[in-house]
Short mmCIF file of C-alpha atoms in Angstrom, two decimals:
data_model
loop_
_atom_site.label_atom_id
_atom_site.label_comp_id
_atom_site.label_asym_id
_atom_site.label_seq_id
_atom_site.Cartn_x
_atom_site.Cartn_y
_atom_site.Cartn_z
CA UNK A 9 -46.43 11.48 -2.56
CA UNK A 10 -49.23 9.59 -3.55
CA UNK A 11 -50.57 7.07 -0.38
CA UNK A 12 -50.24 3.46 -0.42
CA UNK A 13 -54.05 3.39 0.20
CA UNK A 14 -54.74 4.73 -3.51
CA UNK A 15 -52.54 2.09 -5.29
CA UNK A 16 -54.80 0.41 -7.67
CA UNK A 17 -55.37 -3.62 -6.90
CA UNK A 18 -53.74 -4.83 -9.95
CA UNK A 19 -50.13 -5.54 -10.97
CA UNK A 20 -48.65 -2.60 -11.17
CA UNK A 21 -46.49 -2.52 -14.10
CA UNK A 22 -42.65 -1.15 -14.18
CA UNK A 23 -42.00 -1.72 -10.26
CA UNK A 24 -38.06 -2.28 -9.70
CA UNK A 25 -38.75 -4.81 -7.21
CA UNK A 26 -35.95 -3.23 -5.01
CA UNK A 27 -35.95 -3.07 -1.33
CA UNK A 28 -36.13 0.83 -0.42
CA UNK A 29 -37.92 2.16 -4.34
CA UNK A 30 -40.65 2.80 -5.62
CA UNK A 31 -40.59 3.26 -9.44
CA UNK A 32 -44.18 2.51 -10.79
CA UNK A 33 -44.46 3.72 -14.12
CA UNK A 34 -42.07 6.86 -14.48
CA UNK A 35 -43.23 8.22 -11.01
CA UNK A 36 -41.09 7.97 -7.55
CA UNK A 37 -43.25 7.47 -5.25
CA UNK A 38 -42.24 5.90 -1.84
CA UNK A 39 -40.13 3.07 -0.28
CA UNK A 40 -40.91 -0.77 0.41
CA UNK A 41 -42.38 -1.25 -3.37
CA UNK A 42 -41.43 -4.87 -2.71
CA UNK A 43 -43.81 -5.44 -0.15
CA UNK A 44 -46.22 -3.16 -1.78
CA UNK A 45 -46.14 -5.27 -5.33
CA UNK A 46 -45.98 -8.65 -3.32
CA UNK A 47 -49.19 -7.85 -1.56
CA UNK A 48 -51.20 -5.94 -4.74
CA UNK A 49 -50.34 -8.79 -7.30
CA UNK A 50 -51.02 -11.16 -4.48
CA UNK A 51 -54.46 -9.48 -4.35
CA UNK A 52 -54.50 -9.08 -0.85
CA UNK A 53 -55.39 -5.41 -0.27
CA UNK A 54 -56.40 -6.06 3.58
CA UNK A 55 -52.91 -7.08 4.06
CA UNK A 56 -51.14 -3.82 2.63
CA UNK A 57 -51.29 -1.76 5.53
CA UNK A 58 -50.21 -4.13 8.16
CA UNK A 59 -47.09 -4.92 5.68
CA UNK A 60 -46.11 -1.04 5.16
CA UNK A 61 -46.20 -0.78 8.78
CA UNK A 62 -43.95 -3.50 9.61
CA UNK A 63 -41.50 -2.06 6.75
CA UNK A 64 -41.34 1.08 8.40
CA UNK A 65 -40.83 0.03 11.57
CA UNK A 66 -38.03 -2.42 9.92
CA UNK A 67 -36.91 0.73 8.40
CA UNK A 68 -36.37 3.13 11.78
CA UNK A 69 -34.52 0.34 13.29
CA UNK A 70 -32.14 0.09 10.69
CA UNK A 71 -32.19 -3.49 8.37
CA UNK A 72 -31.09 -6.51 10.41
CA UNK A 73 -27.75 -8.43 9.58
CA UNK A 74 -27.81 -12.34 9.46
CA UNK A 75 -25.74 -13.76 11.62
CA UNK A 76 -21.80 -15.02 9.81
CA UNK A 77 -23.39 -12.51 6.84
CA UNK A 78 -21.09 -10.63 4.63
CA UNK A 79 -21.24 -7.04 4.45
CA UNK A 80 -21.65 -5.72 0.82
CA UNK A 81 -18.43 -3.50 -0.07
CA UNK A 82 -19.08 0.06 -1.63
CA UNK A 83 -17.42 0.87 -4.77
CA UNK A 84 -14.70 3.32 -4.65
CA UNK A 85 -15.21 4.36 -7.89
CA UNK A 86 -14.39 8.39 -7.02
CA UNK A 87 -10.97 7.45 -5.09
CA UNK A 88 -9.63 7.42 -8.34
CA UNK A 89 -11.46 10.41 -10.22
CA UNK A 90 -9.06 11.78 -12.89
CA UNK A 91 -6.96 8.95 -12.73
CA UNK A 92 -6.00 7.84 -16.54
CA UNK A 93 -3.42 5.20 -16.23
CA UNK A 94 -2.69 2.59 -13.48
CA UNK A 95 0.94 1.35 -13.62
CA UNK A 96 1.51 -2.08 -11.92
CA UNK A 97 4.95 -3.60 -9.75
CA UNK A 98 5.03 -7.07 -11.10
CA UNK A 99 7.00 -8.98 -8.89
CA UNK A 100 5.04 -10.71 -6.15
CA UNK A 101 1.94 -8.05 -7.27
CA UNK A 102 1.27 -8.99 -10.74
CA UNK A 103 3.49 -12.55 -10.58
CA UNK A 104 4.12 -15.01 -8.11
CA UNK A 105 8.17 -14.80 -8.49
CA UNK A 106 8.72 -17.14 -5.36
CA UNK A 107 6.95 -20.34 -6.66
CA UNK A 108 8.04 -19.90 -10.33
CA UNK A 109 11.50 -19.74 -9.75
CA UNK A 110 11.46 -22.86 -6.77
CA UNK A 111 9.82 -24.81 -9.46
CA UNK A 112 12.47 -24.26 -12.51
CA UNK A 113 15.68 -24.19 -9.90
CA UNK A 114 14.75 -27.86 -8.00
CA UNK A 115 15.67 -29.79 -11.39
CA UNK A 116 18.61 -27.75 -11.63
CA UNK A 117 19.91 -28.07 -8.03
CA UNK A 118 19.58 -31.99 -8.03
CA UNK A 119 21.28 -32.70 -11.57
CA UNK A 120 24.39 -30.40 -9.77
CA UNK A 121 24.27 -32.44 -6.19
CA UNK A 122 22.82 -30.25 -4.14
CA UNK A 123 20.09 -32.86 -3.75
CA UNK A 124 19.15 -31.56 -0.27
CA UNK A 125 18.25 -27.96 -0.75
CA UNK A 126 14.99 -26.71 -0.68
CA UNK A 127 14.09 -25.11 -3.79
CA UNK A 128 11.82 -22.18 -2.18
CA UNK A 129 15.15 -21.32 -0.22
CA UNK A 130 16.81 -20.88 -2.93
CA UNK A 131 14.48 -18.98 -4.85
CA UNK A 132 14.64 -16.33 -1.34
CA UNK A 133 18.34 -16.46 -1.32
CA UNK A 134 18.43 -15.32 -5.10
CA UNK A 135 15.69 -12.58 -4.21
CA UNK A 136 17.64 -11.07 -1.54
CA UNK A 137 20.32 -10.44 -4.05
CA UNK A 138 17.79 -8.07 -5.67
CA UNK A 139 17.73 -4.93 -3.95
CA UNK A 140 21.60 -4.70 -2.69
CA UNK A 141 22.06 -5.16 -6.78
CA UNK A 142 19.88 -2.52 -7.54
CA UNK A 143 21.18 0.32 -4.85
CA UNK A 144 24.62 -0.42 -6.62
CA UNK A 145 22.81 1.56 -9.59
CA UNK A 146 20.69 3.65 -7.57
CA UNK A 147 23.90 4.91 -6.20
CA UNK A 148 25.19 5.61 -8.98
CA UNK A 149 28.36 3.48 -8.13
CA UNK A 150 27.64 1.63 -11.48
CA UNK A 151 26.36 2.61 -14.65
CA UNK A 152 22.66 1.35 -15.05
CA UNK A 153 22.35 -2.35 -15.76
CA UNK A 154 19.28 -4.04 -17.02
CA UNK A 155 17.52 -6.79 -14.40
CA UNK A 156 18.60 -9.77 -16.60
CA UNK A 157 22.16 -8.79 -15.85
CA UNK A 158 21.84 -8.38 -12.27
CA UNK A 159 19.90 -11.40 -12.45
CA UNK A 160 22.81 -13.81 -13.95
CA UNK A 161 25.06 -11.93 -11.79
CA UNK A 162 23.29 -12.70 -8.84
CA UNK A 163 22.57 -16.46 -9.72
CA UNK A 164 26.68 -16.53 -9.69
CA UNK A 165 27.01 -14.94 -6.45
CA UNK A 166 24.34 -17.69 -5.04
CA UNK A 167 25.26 -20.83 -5.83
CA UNK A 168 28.28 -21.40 -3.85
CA UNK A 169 25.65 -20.95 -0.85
CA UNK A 170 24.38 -24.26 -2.25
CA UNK A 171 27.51 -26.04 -2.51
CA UNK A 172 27.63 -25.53 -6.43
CA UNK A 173 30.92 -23.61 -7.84
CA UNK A 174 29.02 -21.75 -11.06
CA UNK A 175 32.33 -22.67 -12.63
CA UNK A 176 31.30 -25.96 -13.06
CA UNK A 177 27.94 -25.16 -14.49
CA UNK A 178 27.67 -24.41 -18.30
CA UNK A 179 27.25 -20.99 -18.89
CA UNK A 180 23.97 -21.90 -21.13
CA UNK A 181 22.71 -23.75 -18.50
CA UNK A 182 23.20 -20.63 -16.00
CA UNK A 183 21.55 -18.67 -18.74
CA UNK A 184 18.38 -20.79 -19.32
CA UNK A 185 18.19 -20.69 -15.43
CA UNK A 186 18.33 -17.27 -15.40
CA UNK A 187 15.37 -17.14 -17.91
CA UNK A 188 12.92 -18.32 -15.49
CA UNK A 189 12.10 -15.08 -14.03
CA UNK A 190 10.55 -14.63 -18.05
CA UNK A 191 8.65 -17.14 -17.27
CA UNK A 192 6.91 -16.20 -13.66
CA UNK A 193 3.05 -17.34 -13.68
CA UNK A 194 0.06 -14.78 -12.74
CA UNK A 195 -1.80 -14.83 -9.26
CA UNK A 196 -5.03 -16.06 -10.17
CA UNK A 197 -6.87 -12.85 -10.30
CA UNK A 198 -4.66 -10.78 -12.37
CA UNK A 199 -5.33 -11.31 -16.22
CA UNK A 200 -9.19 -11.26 -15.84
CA UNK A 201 -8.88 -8.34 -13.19
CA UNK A 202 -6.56 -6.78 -15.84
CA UNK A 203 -8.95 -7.17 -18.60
CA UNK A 204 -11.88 -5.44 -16.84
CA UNK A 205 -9.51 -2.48 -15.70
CA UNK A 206 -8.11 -2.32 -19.48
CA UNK A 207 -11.43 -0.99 -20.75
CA UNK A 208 -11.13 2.22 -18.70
CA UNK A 209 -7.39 2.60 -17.84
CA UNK A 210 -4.09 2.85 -19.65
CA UNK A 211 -2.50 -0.59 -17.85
CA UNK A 212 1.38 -1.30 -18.21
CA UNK A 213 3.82 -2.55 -15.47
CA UNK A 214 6.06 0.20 -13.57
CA UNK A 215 8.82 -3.01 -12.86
CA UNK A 216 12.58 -3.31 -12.12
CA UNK A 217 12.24 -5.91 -14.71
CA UNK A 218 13.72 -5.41 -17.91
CA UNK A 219 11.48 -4.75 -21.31
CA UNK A 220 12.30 -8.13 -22.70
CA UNK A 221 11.46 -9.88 -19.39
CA UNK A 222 8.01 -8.17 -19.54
CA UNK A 223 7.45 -9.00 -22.74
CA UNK A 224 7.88 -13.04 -22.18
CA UNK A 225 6.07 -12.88 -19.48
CA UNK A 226 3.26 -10.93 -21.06
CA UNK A 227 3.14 -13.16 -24.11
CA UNK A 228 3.64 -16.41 -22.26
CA UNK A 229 0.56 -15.70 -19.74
CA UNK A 230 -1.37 -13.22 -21.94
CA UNK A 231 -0.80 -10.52 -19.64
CA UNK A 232 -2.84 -7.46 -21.61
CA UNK A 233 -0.41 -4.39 -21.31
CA UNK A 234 -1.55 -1.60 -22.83
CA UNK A 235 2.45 -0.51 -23.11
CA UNK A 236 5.88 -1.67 -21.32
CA UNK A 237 7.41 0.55 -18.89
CA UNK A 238 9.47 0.49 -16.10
CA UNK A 239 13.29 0.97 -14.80
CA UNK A 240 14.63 0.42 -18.44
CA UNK A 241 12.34 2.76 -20.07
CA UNK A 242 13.26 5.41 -17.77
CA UNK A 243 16.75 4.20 -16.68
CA UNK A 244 15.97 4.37 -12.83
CA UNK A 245 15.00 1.88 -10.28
CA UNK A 246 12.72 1.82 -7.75
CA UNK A 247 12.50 3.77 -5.31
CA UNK A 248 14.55 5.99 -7.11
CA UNK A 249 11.94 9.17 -7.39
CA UNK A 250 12.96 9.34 -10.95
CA UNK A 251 11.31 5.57 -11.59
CA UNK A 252 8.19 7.34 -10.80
CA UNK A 253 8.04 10.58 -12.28
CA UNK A 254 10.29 9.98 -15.84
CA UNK A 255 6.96 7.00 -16.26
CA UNK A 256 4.52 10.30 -15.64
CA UNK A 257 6.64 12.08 -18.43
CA UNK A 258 6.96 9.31 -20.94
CA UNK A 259 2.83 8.88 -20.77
CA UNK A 260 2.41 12.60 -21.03
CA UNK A 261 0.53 12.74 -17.64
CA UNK A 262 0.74 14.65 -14.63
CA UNK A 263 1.59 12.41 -11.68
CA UNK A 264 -1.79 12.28 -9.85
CA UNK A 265 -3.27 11.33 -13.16
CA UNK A 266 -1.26 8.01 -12.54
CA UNK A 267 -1.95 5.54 -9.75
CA UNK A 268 0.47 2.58 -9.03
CA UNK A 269 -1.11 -0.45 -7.55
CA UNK A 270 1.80 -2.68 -5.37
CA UNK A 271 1.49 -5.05 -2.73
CA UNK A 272 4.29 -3.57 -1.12
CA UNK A 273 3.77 -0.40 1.19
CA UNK A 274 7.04 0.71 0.38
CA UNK A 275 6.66 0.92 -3.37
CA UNK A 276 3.20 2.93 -2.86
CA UNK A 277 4.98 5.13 -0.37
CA UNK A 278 7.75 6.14 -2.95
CA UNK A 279 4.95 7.00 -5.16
CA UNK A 280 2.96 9.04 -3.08
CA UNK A 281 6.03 10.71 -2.23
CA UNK A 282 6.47 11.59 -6.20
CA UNK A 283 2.27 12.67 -6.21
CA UNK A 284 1.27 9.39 -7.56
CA UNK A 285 -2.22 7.74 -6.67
CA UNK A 286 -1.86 4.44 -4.57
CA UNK A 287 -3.89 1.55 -4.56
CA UNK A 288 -3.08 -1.86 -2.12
CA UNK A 289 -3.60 -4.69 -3.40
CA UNK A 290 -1.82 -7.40 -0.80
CA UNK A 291 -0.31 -11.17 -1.63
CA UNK A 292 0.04 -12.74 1.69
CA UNK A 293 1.54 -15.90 0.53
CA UNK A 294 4.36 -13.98 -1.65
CA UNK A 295 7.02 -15.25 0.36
CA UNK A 296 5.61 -17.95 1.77
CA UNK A 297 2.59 -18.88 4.01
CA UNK A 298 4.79 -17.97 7.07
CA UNK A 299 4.95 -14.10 5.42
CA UNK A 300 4.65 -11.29 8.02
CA UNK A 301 5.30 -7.92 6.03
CA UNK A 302 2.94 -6.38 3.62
CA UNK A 303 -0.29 -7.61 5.19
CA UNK A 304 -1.94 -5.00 5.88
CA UNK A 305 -2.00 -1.46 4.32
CA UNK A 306 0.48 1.01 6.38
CA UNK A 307 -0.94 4.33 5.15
CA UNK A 308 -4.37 5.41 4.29
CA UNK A 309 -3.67 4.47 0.45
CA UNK A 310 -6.11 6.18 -2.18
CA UNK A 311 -7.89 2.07 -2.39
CA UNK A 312 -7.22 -1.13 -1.00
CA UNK A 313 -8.68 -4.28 -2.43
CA UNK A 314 -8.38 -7.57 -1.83
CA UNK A 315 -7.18 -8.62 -5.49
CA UNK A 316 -7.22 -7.13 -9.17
CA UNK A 317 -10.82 -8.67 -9.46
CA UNK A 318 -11.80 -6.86 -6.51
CA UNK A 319 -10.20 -3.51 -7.41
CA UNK A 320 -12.14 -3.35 -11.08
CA UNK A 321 -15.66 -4.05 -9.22
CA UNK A 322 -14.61 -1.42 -6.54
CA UNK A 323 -13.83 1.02 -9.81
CA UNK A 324 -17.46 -0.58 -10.98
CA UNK A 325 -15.53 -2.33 -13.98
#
């Protein structure tokens, strides 16, 4: 290692100017070339001494932190190695289902009376028609059903909750209703988060929601799916195991060459169970600021980011 005492007293050309490197010319040659440069092009060689000693002392102590200062995350690039595709759950981790169907039912609710309600209620009393739905199929107590028809079926089943008898109500009217889970808007992060992941990964959606309902909503928001998939694709909801695996199958991959990225611990738990990859990626406000479940990771998940921005500059996208 050549000693700082040598250094010529001139600017030294092709420093990196990086705390902790030296890179002068094509040689390696120590650490602190910041202060080093600073004090040669500053042409004060009586100075460089007392500076390399305070940087090494710096250095033995370990760096000091600024007070309120952020610490810089480390990519996770590896957490993923051999990972090819990363399949998405859409609703609430991709789409913001709670506000997008409050806004579309309030005009709805006050031309039929029910002037009172709260739209956001309604929009959760709809939802929690989702999953009892669903397990009818899983069950295999009914045949499978696409999401739009559970949907309309559902809407039925809710209204009378809000003092309107879906008799009453046109059945175009239910039907355009029913539409606005086509038309659910993005979180804020998710098409540019999307669009940096696309250029490494195969991205589609691993949904409950039907291929035509991903497809509006796609278009509509210029979502950039690499492909479709989900529970009609491979005729299975989630959890089912077979949601997961027949997706591995129809992209030709081995699970753990897959990764599903879900706000919801459950969803990421089914996966694992099936030897996908996991990655959390949480909406706090998805049901609300008063929301209490899905937080906080419950497992040790393969990554956990704080949105689909995040995630790509943790994979270094």
């Amino acid at each position: 290692m050549v000693a700082p005492a040598t250094l010529p007293l001139m600017p030294v050309r092709g420093c990196c100017r990086r705390p902790g490197h030296w890179n002068i010319g094509d040689s390696a040659l120590c650490l602190f070339c910041n202060l080093i440069c600073t004090a040669v092009l500053a042409r004060k060689p009586d100075r460089i001494a007392e500076q390399i000693g305070k940087a090494v002392k710096r250095g033995k102590r370990g760096r000091r932190r600024k007070k309120n200062s952020v610490r810089i995350k480390e990519p996770n690039v590896m957490a993923l190695d051999g990972v090819c595709a990363l399949v998405f759950d859409v609703f609430g981790t991709v789409v913001d289902w709670r506000s997008g169907v409050a806004r579309e039912a309030e005009p709805f609710l006050q031309r039929h009376g029910a002037v009172s309600a709260i739209p956001t209620a309604f929009a959760d009393a709809w939802r929690r028609r989702y999953s009892p739905a669903m397990e009818e199929v899983r069950s295999g107590r009914r045949p499978f059903r696409r999401l739009d028809v559970l949907h309309r079926e559902n809407l039925e089943a809710v209204l009378p909750e809000f003092g309107i008898d879906p008799a009453s109500v046109p059945a175009s009217e239910l039907d355009e209703l029913n539409l606005a889970w086509h038309r659910l808007e993005p979180w804020p992060d998710v098409v540019a988060g999307l669009t940096r992941l696309r250029a490494r990964y195969i991205i589609a959606p691993l949904s409950n929601g039907n291929i035509a309902l991903m497809l509006n909503m796609a278009k509509r928001s210029r979502i950039p799916w690499d492909a479709i998939l989900g529970a009609e694709v491979v005729q299975a909801y989630k959890p089912a195991p077979e949601a997961y695996l027949r997706t591995a199958d129809v992209l030709a991959m081995k699970p753990d060459e897959i990764c599903l990225v879900a706000a919801h611990n459950g969803d990421l738990a089914a996966a694992r169970a099936c030897g996908l990859r996991t990655a959390f990626v949480p909406r706090p406000t998805e049901h609300g600021v008063a929301q209490t479940t899905d937080m906080h990771p419950d497992q040790a998940w393969d990554l956990v980011a704080s949105d689909f921005i995040d995630l790509a500059e943790r994979l270094q996208l």
